[in-house]
Amino acid sequence: MGAGIYLKLHTERRFNDRARPFIKIAHKYLAALMVVATYTQVLLGVVAWLGFCYDGYMGQCLAHLIMGSSFLAYGIWLLLLVRLATPWLARFGRSPELYDSAMIMVWGLFNTFTEHGFIEEAHGWSHKDLQHTSLGVIWFCGGLLSTYMLRKAGPSDRSMFPAIILIFTGCAMASHEQDTEFSTKVHFVFGLSLVLAGFTRCVEILLITTGLIKSNSKEPNPFQYISVFFLCHSGMAFMSANHESVAAMENIGIDIGTFSLGFLSISFLLFFYAYFLMQLYTDLGSNDKDMMLPTADDGTVYQTVAQVSEIRGHSSDEATRNPHVLFDAADEDDYDSPDMGSTTFRNRSTTVDGISPRSSDEIELGPMRRD
């Protein structure tokens, strides 16, 4: 808060403020860290209030909270790509699935060596340890494959392998046998959410690559939010599937339907909160040059990944032109037409004498004839 107030004072207007650039960078990263810290504080507060994760339940409780939070973070990450294709994504020019694949690969490697006896001493291998470890292996192998395939891919190149990994993970979780019937049903709901998230993600990529989802609109296609929401819901469902939470619900007498609808409501609230913050960022960024998204000459704000790819390609083409050529031969109109009264064309120059023309600058030409 102190850094934000300092930046709003604009002290550089009164004297040479050399510290402002460094405070500005620190404020940006602190703002992002504040979101994670707030979520962690709220989550730990709920755990402490309920009295969970004590007396030998620390290991399985942490596993559910960490894994559930990772799926929730994955959903928020996809929402960032859908809702706000940030300028750095355009600057690096990589496929969106490259980052998904890299995260899945690293997380799979971590899970492979931490699912058995990492926090608490384990005595033998149970079917849960084997299944959790095998999921870590498939995440690592699938993420490695997808990362290698997309190592040189551009923003317009997509991959379905991260979504396929989600589908297989959901199928494994849906059939994950538990100690009680209620816990088995909760894991089934979690697995079903992952399957739906992966399936809708595949359909989304298919629609984008075939051009059925248009990339020239200011707002993302509504279908692109479905996979994001199911990922957020899968994270909430998995966090609710720990032993103590399930036992508490059984003691109260709540059935699986009421239990699922309750956590579905929380998923809607979390999705609303994330969407609200991104919408607020967009609205505030319209008045702040440091926060503005890539914008075309016609004033269209490019938000989706495909739109950023298009504007990058457009900018590259314009940069290769001769800055002092007003029009190319291929773009020249037929001036010999007898009914040609006047011709209006748009100034294509990027800079003329050091001045950048506006996209609305036009040059009027009168009738032209050849002697």
PDB file of C-alpha atoms in Angstrom, residues 100-367:
ATOM      1  CA  ASP A 100       0.926 -25.507 -19.585  1.00  0.00           C
ATOM      2  CA  SER A 101       3.154 -28.387 -20.654  1.00  0.00           C
ATOM      3  CA  ALA A 102       6.177 -27.070 -18.757  1.00  0.00           C
ATOM      4  CA  MET A 103       4.150 -26.668 -15.550  1.00  0.00           C
ATOM      5  CA  ILE A 104       2.653 -30.156 -15.923  1.00  0.00           C
ATOM      6  CA  MET A 105       6.116 -31.658 -16.506  1.00  0.00           C
ATOM      7  CA  VAL A 106       7.658 -29.988 -13.451  1.00  0.00           C
ATOM      8  CA  TRP A 107       4.669 -30.790 -11.247  1.00  0.00           C
ATOM      9  CA  GLY A 108       4.694 -34.408 -12.400  1.00  0.00           C
ATOM     10  CA  LEU A 109       8.364 -34.730 -11.532  1.00  0.00           C
ATOM     11  CA  PHE A 110       7.670 -33.285  -8.093  1.00  0.00           C
ATOM     12  CA  ASN A 111       4.728 -35.632  -7.466  1.00  0.00           C
ATOM     13  CA  THR A 112       6.651 -38.698  -8.581  1.00  0.00           C
ATOM     14  CA  PHE A 113       9.057 -38.404  -5.636  1.00  0.00           C
ATOM     15  CA  THR A 114       6.751 -36.894  -3.003  1.00  0.00           C
ATOM     16  CA  GLU A 115       3.650 -39.098  -3.022  1.00  0.00           C
ATOM     17  CA  HIS A 116       5.174 -41.880  -0.922  1.00  0.00           C
ATOM     18  CA  GLY A 117       6.819 -41.221   2.440  1.00  0.00           C
ATOM     19  CA  PHE A 118       7.799 -37.615   1.730  1.00  0.00           C
ATOM     20  CA  ILE A 119       6.094 -35.964   4.731  1.00  0.00           C
ATOM     21  CA  GLU A 120       5.263 -38.952   6.919  1.00  0.00           C
ATOM     22  CA  GLU A 121       7.022 -42.290   7.220  1.00  0.00           C
ATOM     23  CA  ALA A 122       5.352 -44.852   4.961  1.00  0.00           C
ATOM     24  CA  HIS A 123       5.111 -48.578   5.611  1.00  0.00           C
ATOM     25  CA  GLY A 124       4.803 -50.341   2.273  1.00  0.00           C
ATOM     26  CA  TRP A 125       3.004 -49.232  -0.863  1.00  0.00           C
ATOM     27  CA  SER A 126      -0.769 -48.912  -0.810  1.00  0.00           C
ATOM     28  CA  HIS A 127      -2.941 -48.725  -3.910  1.00  0.00           C
ATOM     29  CA  LYS A 128      -3.318 -44.976  -3.270  1.00  0.00           C
ATOM     30  CA  ASP A 129       0.456 -44.462  -3.238  1.00  0.00           C
ATOM     31  CA  LEU A 130       0.832 -46.435  -6.448  1.00  0.00           C
ATOM     32  CA  GLN A 131      -1.909 -44.524  -8.228  1.00  0.00           C
ATOM     33  CA  HIS A 132      -0.729 -41.102  -7.078  1.00  0.00           C
ATOM     34  CA  THR A 133       2.858 -41.881  -8.071  1.00  0.00           C
ATOM     35  CA  SER A 134       1.773 -43.216 -11.465  1.00  0.00           C
ATOM     36  CA  LEU A 135      -0.161 -39.986 -12.056  1.00  0.00           C
ATOM     37  CA  GLY A 136       3.035 -38.051 -11.380  1.00  0.00           C
ATOM     38  CA  VAL A 137       4.849 -40.219 -13.920  1.00  0.00           C
ATOM     39  CA  ILE A 138       2.215 -39.671 -16.623  1.00  0.00           C
ATOM     40  CA  TRP A 139       2.218 -35.920 -15.999  1.00  0.00           C
ATOM     41  CA  PHE A 140       5.984 -35.794 -16.366  1.00  0.00           C
ATOM     42  CA  CYS A 141       6.066 -37.943 -19.509  1.00  0.00           C
ATOM     43  CA  GLY A 142       3.116 -36.216 -21.163  1.00  0.00           C
ATOM     44  CA  GLY A 143       4.367 -32.767 -20.215  1.00  0.00           C
ATOM     45  CA  LEU A 144       7.831 -33.599 -21.535  1.00  0.00           C
ATOM     46  CA  LEU A 145       6.380 -34.717 -24.874  1.00  0.00           C
ATOM     47  CA  SER A 146       4.195 -31.643 -25.265  1.00  0.00           C
ATOM     48  CA  THR A 147       6.986 -29.275 -24.194  1.00  0.00           C
ATOM     49  CA  TYR A 148       9.377 -30.714 -26.747  1.00  0.00           C
ATOM     50  CA  MET A 149       6.806 -30.561 -29.538  1.00  0.00           C
ATOM     51  CA  LEU A 150       6.042 -26.889 -28.802  1.00  0.00           C
ATOM     52  CA  ARG A 151       9.619 -25.740 -28.191  1.00  0.00           C
ATOM     53  CA  LYS A 152       9.645 -23.705 -31.453  1.00  0.00           C
ATOM     54  CA  ALA A 153       5.902 -23.182 -31.865  1.00  0.00           C
ATOM     55  CA  GLY A 154       4.381 -19.736 -32.205  1.00  0.00           C
ATOM     56  CA  PRO A 155       1.270 -18.296 -30.536  1.00  0.00           C
ATOM     57  CA  SER A 156      -0.998 -19.679 -33.273  1.00  0.00           C
ATOM     58  CA  ASP A 157       0.279 -23.263 -32.815  1.00  0.00           C
ATOM     59  CA  ARG A 158      -1.769 -25.248 -30.319  1.00  0.00           C
ATOM     60  CA  SER A 159      -1.539 -28.660 -28.655  1.00  0.00           C
ATOM     61  CA  MET A 160      -4.150 -30.948 -27.103  1.00  0.00           C
ATOM     62  CA  PHE A 161      -1.739 -33.012 -25.009  1.00  0.00           C
ATOM     63  CA  PRO A 162      -2.216 -30.981 -21.784  1.00  0.00           C
ATOM     64  CA  ALA A 163      -5.977 -31.492 -22.133  1.00  0.00           C
ATOM     65  CA  ILE A 164      -5.499 -35.218 -22.800  1.00  0.00           C
ATOM     66  CA  ILE A 165      -3.419 -35.481 -19.605  1.00  0.00           C
ATOM     67  CA  LEU A 166      -6.323 -33.906 -17.707  1.00  0.00           C
ATOM     68  CA  ILE A 167      -8.744 -36.432 -19.195  1.00  0.00           C
ATOM     69  CA  PHE A 168      -6.626 -39.428 -18.160  1.00  0.00           C
ATOM     70  CA  THR A 169      -6.115 -37.940 -14.697  1.00  0.00           C
ATOM     71  CA  GLY A 170      -9.866 -37.450 -14.325  1.00  0.00           C
ATOM     72  CA  CYS A 171     -10.586 -41.033 -15.381  1.00  0.00           C
ATOM     73  CA  ALA A 172      -8.093 -42.329 -12.811  1.00  0.00           C
ATOM     74  CA  MET A 173      -9.561 -40.169 -10.029  1.00  0.00           C
ATOM     75  CA  ALA A 174     -13.147 -41.105 -10.900  1.00  0.00           C
ATOM     76  CA  SER A 175     -12.287 -44.771 -10.329  1.00  0.00           C
ATOM     77  CA  HIS A 176     -10.105 -44.121  -7.260  1.00  0.00           C
ATOM     78  CA  GLU A 177     -11.408 -46.448  -4.532  1.00  0.00           C
ATOM     79  CA  GLN A 178     -11.633 -44.952  -1.036  1.00  0.00           C
ATOM     80  CA  ASP A 179     -12.342 -46.172   2.483  1.00  0.00           C
ATOM     81  CA  THR A 180     -15.954 -45.004   2.411  1.00  0.00           C
ATOM     82  CA  GLU A 181     -18.614 -44.794  -0.268  1.00  0.00           C
ATOM     83  CA  PHE A 182     -19.086 -41.074   0.323  1.00  0.00           C
ATOM     84  CA  SER A 183     -15.373 -40.382  -0.210  1.00  0.00           C
ATOM     85  CA  THR A 184     -15.410 -42.485  -3.396  1.00  0.00           C
ATOM     86  CA  LYS A 185     -18.297 -40.382  -4.747  1.00  0.00           C
ATOM     87  CA  VAL A 186     -16.474 -37.155  -3.900  1.00  0.00           C
ATOM     88  CA  HIS A 187     -13.435 -38.364  -5.858  1.00  0.00           C
ATOM     89  CA  PHE A 188     -15.763 -39.298  -8.709  1.00  0.00           C
ATOM     90  CA  VAL A 189     -17.076 -35.724  -8.841  1.00  0.00           C
ATOM     91  CA  PHE A 190     -13.495 -34.466  -8.857  1.00  0.00           C
ATOM     92  CA  GLY A 191     -12.529 -36.823 -11.670  1.00  0.00           C
ATOM     93  CA  LEU A 192     -15.638 -35.916 -13.670  1.00  0.00           C
ATOM     94  CA  SER A 193     -14.747 -32.219 -13.446  1.00  0.00           C
ATOM     95  CA  LEU A 194     -11.245 -32.944 -14.757  1.00  0.00           C
ATOM     96  CA  VAL A 195     -12.602 -35.009 -17.653  1.00  0.00           C
ATOM     97  CA  LEU A 196     -15.013 -32.231 -18.601  1.00  0.00           C
ATOM     98  CA  ALA A 197     -12.227 -29.637 -18.326  1.00  0.00           C
ATOM     99  CA  GLY A 198      -9.946 -31.645 -20.631  1.00  0.00           C
ATOM    100  CA  PHE A 199     -12.722 -32.447 -23.107  1.00  0.00           C
ATOM    101  CA  THR A 200     -13.933 -28.859 -23.410  1.00  0.00           C
ATOM    102  CA  ARG A 201     -10.318 -27.707 -23.740  1.00  0.00           C
ATOM    103  CA  CYS A 202      -9.852 -30.066 -26.702  1.00  0.00           C
ATOM    104  CA  VAL A 203     -13.045 -28.782 -28.316  1.00  0.00           C
ATOM    105  CA  GLU A 204     -11.936 -25.192 -27.733  1.00  0.00           C
ATOM    106  CA  ILE A 205      -8.570 -25.761 -29.430  1.00  0.00           C
ATOM    107  CA  LEU A 206     -10.317 -27.528 -32.304  1.00  0.00           C
ATOM    108  CA  LEU A 207     -12.695 -24.598 -32.801  1.00  0.00           C
ATOM    109  CA  ILE A 208      -9.845 -22.069 -32.693  1.00  0.00           C
ATOM    110  CA  THR A 209      -7.605 -23.916 -35.146  1.00  0.00           C
ATOM    111  CA  THR A 210     -10.463 -24.452 -37.603  1.00  0.00           C
ATOM    112  CA  GLY A 211     -11.532 -20.815 -37.403  1.00  0.00           C
ATOM    113  CA  LEU A 212     -14.983 -21.484 -35.937  1.00  0.00           C
ATOM    114  CA  ILE A 213     -14.084 -19.286 -32.978  1.00  0.00           C
ATOM    115  CA  LYS A 214     -13.299 -15.885 -34.432  1.00  0.00           C
ATOM    116  CA  SER A 215     -10.226 -14.107 -33.166  1.00  0.00           C
ATOM    117  CA  ASN A 216     -11.167 -10.619 -34.346  1.00  0.00           C
ATOM    118  CA  SER A 217     -13.715  -9.902 -31.622  1.00  0.00           C
ATOM    119  CA  LYS A 218     -12.984  -7.784 -28.590  1.00  0.00           C
ATOM    120  CA  GLU A 219     -14.319 -10.386 -26.144  1.00  0.00           C
ATOM    121  CA  PRO A 220     -13.328 -14.079 -25.965  1.00  0.00           C
ATOM    122  CA  ASN A 221     -15.841 -16.665 -27.064  1.00  0.00           C
ATOM    123  CA  PRO A 222     -18.106 -17.752 -24.146  1.00  0.00           C
ATOM    124  CA  PHE A 223     -17.184 -21.384 -24.774  1.00  0.00           C
ATOM    125  CA  GLN A 224     -13.586 -20.640 -23.770  1.00  0.00           C
ATOM    126  CA  TYR A 225     -14.622 -20.064 -20.165  1.00  0.00           C
ATOM    127  CA  ILE A 226     -16.083 -23.558 -19.692  1.00  0.00           C
ATOM    128  CA  SER A 227     -12.810 -25.462 -19.378  1.00  0.00           C
ATOM    129  CA  VAL A 228     -11.484 -22.752 -17.058  1.00  0.00           C
ATOM    130  CA  PHE A 229     -14.459 -23.105 -14.730  1.00  0.00           C
ATOM    131  CA  PHE A 230     -14.283 -26.901 -14.616  1.00  0.00           C
ATOM    132  CA  LEU A 231     -10.606 -26.685 -13.662  1.00  0.00           C
ATOM    133  CA  CYS A 232     -11.456 -24.301 -10.819  1.00  0.00           C
ATOM    134  CA  HIS A 233     -14.238 -26.614  -9.673  1.00  0.00           C
ATOM    135  CA  SER A 234     -11.976 -29.665  -9.811  1.00  0.00           C
ATOM    136  CA  GLY A 235      -9.529 -27.887  -7.520  1.00  0.00           C
ATOM    137  CA  MET A 236     -12.263 -27.102  -4.991  1.00  0.00           C
ATOM    138  CA  ALA A 237     -13.618 -30.654  -5.202  1.00  0.00           C
ATOM    139  CA  PHE A 238     -10.213 -32.175  -4.528  1.00  0.00           C
ATOM    140  CA  MET A 239      -9.508 -29.898  -1.576  1.00  0.00           C
ATOM    141  CA  SER A 240     -12.848 -30.980  -0.087  1.00  0.00           C
ATOM    142  CA  ALA A 241     -12.038 -34.682  -0.494  1.00  0.00           C
ATOM    143  CA  ASN A 242      -9.639 -34.967   2.457  1.00  0.00           C
ATOM    144  CA  HIS A 243     -10.451 -37.544   5.124  1.00  0.00           C
ATOM    145  CA  GLU A 244     -11.545 -35.179   7.890  1.00  0.00           C
ATOM    146  CA  SER A 245     -13.809 -33.095   5.637  1.00  0.00           C
ATOM    147  CA  VAL A 246     -15.553 -36.171   4.268  1.00  0.00           C
ATOM    148  CA  ALA A 247     -15.972 -37.631   7.764  1.00  0.00           C
ATOM    149  CA  ALA A 248     -17.487 -34.381   9.020  1.00  0.00           C
ATOM    150  CA  MET A 249     -20.009 -34.313   6.170  1.00  0.00           C
ATOM    151  CA  GLU A 250     -20.986 -37.931   6.834  1.00  0.00           C
ATOM    152  CA  ASN A 251     -21.513 -37.219  10.527  1.00  0.00           C
ATOM    153  CA  ILE A 252     -23.790 -34.287   9.713  1.00  0.00           C
ATOM    154  CA  GLY A 253     -25.789 -36.427   7.307  1.00  0.00           C
ATOM    155  CA  ILE A 254     -25.183 -34.444   4.107  1.00  0.00           C
ATOM    156  CA  ASP A 255     -25.507 -36.439   0.893  1.00  0.00           C
ATOM    157  CA  ILE A 256     -23.166 -36.184  -2.091  1.00  0.00           C
ATOM    158  CA  GLY A 257     -25.578 -33.952  -4.022  1.00  0.00           C
ATOM    159  CA  THR A 258     -25.770 -31.253  -1.376  1.00  0.00           C
ATOM    160  CA  PHE A 259     -22.044 -31.533  -0.735  1.00  0.00           C
ATOM    161  CA  SER A 260     -21.201 -31.077  -4.441  1.00  0.00           C
ATOM    162  CA  LEU A 261     -23.598 -28.159  -4.893  1.00  0.00           C
ATOM    163  CA  GLY A 262     -22.087 -26.352  -1.910  1.00  0.00           C
ATOM    164  CA  PHE A 263     -18.566 -26.528  -3.266  1.00  0.00           C
ATOM    165  CA  LEU A 264     -19.872 -25.736  -6.751  1.00  0.00           C
ATOM    166  CA  SER A 265     -21.198 -22.460  -5.329  1.00  0.00           C
ATOM    167  CA  ILE A 266     -17.783 -21.686  -3.859  1.00  0.00           C
ATOM    168  CA  SER A 267     -16.227 -22.389  -7.273  1.00  0.00           C
ATOM    169  CA  PHE A 268     -18.569 -19.862  -8.869  1.00  0.00           C
ATOM    170  CA  LEU A 269     -17.549 -17.262  -6.279  1.00  0.00           C
ATOM    171  CA  LEU A 270     -13.835 -17.876  -6.852  1.00  0.00           C
ATOM    172  CA  PHE A 271     -14.301 -17.684 -10.617  1.00  0.00           C
ATOM    173  CA  PHE A 272     -16.239 -14.438 -10.179  1.00  0.00           C
ATOM    174  CA  TYR A 273     -13.490 -12.965  -8.001  1.00  0.00           C
ATOM    175  CA  ALA A 274     -10.742 -13.823 -10.510  1.00  0.00           C
ATOM    176  CA  TYR A 275     -12.792 -12.547 -13.446  1.00  0.00           C
ATOM    177  CA  PHE A 276     -13.619  -9.349 -11.564  1.00  0.00           C
ATOM    178  CA  LEU A 277      -9.937  -8.618 -10.871  1.00  0.00           C
ATOM    179  CA  MET A 278      -9.030  -9.134 -14.528  1.00  0.00           C
ATOM    180  CA  GLN A 279     -11.902  -6.959 -15.693  1.00  0.00           C
ATOM    181  CA  LEU A 280     -10.801  -4.282 -13.241  1.00  0.00           C
ATOM    182  CA  TYR A 281      -7.271  -4.519 -14.633  1.00  0.00           C
ATOM    183  CA  THR A 282      -8.626  -4.034 -18.156  1.00  0.00           C
ATOM    184  CA  ASP A 283     -10.766  -1.041 -17.191  1.00  0.00           C
ATOM    185  CA  LEU A 284      -7.963   0.663 -15.285  1.00  0.00           C
ATOM    186  CA  GLY A 285      -5.486  -0.147 -18.035  1.00  0.00           C
ATOM    187  CA  SER A 286      -7.490   1.877 -20.566  1.00  0.00           C
ATOM    188  CA  ASN A 287      -6.239   5.011 -18.783  1.00  0.00           C
ATOM    189  CA  ASP A 288      -2.743   3.811 -17.905  1.00  0.00           C
ATOM    190  CA  LYS A 289      -0.104   3.422 -20.615  1.00  0.00           C
ATOM    191  CA  ASP A 290       1.885   0.984 -18.476  1.00  0.00           C
ATOM    192  CA  MET A 291      -1.075  -1.395 -18.223  1.00  0.00           C
ATOM    193  CA  MET A 292      -2.464  -1.092 -21.749  1.00  0.00           C
ATOM    194  CA  LEU A 293      -2.840  -4.212 -23.857  1.00  0.00           C
ATOM    195  CA  PRO A 294      -1.779  -4.365 -27.527  1.00  0.00           C
ATOM    196  CA  THR A 295      -4.080  -2.075 -29.521  1.00  0.00           C
ATOM    197  CA  ALA A 296      -4.682  -1.895 -33.243  1.00  0.00           C
ATOM    198  CA  ASP A 297      -4.982   1.275 -35.299  1.00  0.00           C
ATOM    199  CA  ASP A 298      -8.767   1.091 -35.185  1.00  0.00           C
ATOM    200  CA  GLY A 299      -8.770   1.155 -31.365  1.00  0.00           C
ATOM    201  CA  THR A 300      -9.517  -2.558 -30.892  1.00  0.00           C
ATOM    202  CA  VAL A 301      -7.915  -3.937 -27.735  1.00  0.00           C
ATOM    203  CA  TYR A 302      -6.478  -7.369 -28.487  1.00  0.00           C
ATOM    204  CA  GLN A 303      -7.087  -9.668 -25.531  1.00  0.00           C
ATOM    205  CA  THR A 304      -7.036 -13.250 -26.793  1.00  0.00           C
ATOM    206  CA  VAL A 305      -3.919 -15.215 -27.687  1.00  0.00           C
ATOM    207  CA  ALA A 306      -4.932 -15.486 -31.340  1.00  0.00           C
ATOM    208  CA  GLN A 307      -5.493 -11.734 -31.538  1.00  0.00           C
ATOM    209  CA  VAL A 308      -2.050 -11.025 -30.096  1.00  0.00           C
ATOM    210  CA  SER A 309      -0.567 -13.385 -32.682  1.00  0.00           C
ATOM    211  CA  GLU A 310      -2.337 -11.512 -35.475  1.00  0.00           C
ATOM    212  CA  ILE A 311      -1.214  -8.070 -34.339  1.00  0.00           C
ATOM    213  CA  ARG A 312       2.374  -9.345 -33.957  1.00  0.00           C
ATOM    214  CA  GLY A 313       2.332 -10.562 -37.540  1.00  0.00           C
ATOM    215  CA  HIS A 314       0.798  -7.301 -38.737  1.00  0.00           C
ATOM    216  CA  SER A 315       3.445  -5.242 -36.962  1.00  0.00           C
ATOM    217  CA  SER A 316       6.240  -7.356 -38.437  1.00  0.00           C
ATOM    218  CA  ASP A 317       4.906  -6.855 -41.943  1.00  0.00           C
ATOM    219  CA  GLU A 318       4.634  -3.094 -41.472  1.00  0.00           C
ATOM    220  CA  ALA A 319       8.157  -2.883 -40.098  1.00  0.00           C
ATOM    221  CA  THR A 320       9.609  -4.377 -43.306  1.00  0.00           C
ATOM    222  CA  ARG A 321       8.116  -1.648 -45.485  1.00  0.00           C
ATOM    223  CA  ASN A 322      10.098   1.348 -46.700  1.00  0.00           C
ATOM    224  CA  PRO A 323       9.015   4.087 -44.282  1.00  0.00           C
ATOM    225  CA  HIS A 324       9.004   6.690 -47.073  1.00  0.00           C
ATOM    226  CA  VAL A 325       6.857   4.741 -49.556  1.00  0.00           C
ATOM    227  CA  LEU A 326       3.234   5.808 -49.414  1.00  0.00           C
ATOM    228  CA  PHE A 327       1.875   2.808 -51.304  1.00  0.00           C
ATOM    229  CA  ASP A 328       3.153  -0.297 -53.035  1.00  0.00           C
ATOM    230  CA  ALA A 329       2.661  -1.213 -56.657  1.00  0.00           C
ATOM    231  CA  ALA A 330       0.481  -4.148 -55.657  1.00  0.00           C
ATOM    232  CA  ASP A 331      -1.786  -1.814 -53.706  1.00  0.00           C
ATOM    233  CA  GLU A 332      -2.031   0.840 -56.466  1.00  0.00           C
ATOM    234  CA  ASP A 333      -5.488   1.471 -57.878  1.00  0.00           C
ATOM    235  CA  ASP A 334      -6.286   1.584 -61.572  1.00  0.00           C
ATOM    236  CA  TYR A 335      -6.039   5.316 -62.260  1.00  0.00           C
ATOM    237  CA  ASP A 336      -6.802   4.901 -65.967  1.00  0.00           C
ATOM    238  CA  SER A 337     -10.458   4.211 -65.226  1.00  0.00           C
ATOM    239  CA  PRO A 338     -12.587   6.825 -67.065  1.00  0.00           C
ATOM    240  CA  ASP A 339     -15.017   7.171 -64.174  1.00  0.00           C
ATOM    241  CA  MET A 340     -12.294   7.780 -61.643  1.00  0.00           C
ATOM    242  CA  GLY A 341     -13.104  11.055 -59.941  1.00  0.00           C
ATOM    243  CA  SER A 342     -10.847  11.055 -56.966  1.00  0.00           C
ATOM    244  CA  THR A 343      -8.929   8.438 -55.087  1.00  0.00           C
ATOM    245  CA  THR A 344      -8.520   8.238 -51.343  1.00  0.00           C
ATOM    246  CA  PHE A 345      -5.931   5.996 -49.824  1.00  0.00           C
ATOM    247  CA  ARG A 346      -4.572   5.566 -46.353  1.00  0.00           C
ATOM    248  CA  ASN A 347      -1.062   6.676 -45.528  1.00  0.00           C
ATOM    249  CA  ARG A 348       0.910   3.476 -44.977  1.00  0.00           C
ATOM    250  CA  SER A 349       4.119   5.067 -43.768  1.00  0.00           C
ATOM    251  CA  THR A 350       5.277   4.213 -40.307  1.00  0.00           C
ATOM    252  CA  THR A 351       7.376   7.354 -39.877  1.00  0.00           C
ATOM    253  CA  VAL A 352       7.769  10.399 -42.082  1.00  0.00           C
ATOM    254  CA  ASP A 353      10.477  12.861 -41.013  1.00  0.00           C
ATOM    255  CA  GLY A 354      10.389  11.364 -37.540  1.00  0.00           C
ATOM    256  CA  ILE A 355       6.638  11.877 -37.130  1.00  0.00           C
ATOM    257  CA  SER A 356       4.310   8.899 -36.747  1.00  0.00           C
ATOM    258  CA  PRO A 357       1.057   9.526 -38.646  1.00  0.00           C
ATOM    259  CA  ARG A 358      -2.262   8.535 -37.197  1.00  0.00           C
ATOM    260  CA  SER A 359      -4.175   5.670 -38.757  1.00  0.00           C
ATOM    261  CA  SER A 360      -6.913   8.126 -39.714  1.00  0.00           C
ATOM    262  CA  ASP A 361      -4.591  10.337 -41.852  1.00  0.00           C
ATOM    263  CA  GLU A 362      -5.724  10.240 -45.458  1.00  0.00           C
ATOM    264  CA  ILE A 363      -4.436  11.898 -48.602  1.00  0.00           C
ATOM    265  CA  GLU A 364      -6.885  13.118 -51.220  1.00  0.00           C
ATOM    266  CA  LEU A 365      -5.805  12.712 -54.833  1.00  0.00           C
ATOM    267  CA  GLY A 366      -7.600  14.401 -57.663  1.00  0.00           C
ATOM    268  CA  PRO A 367      -8.288  12.894 -61.106  1.00  0.00           C
TER     269      PRO A 367
END
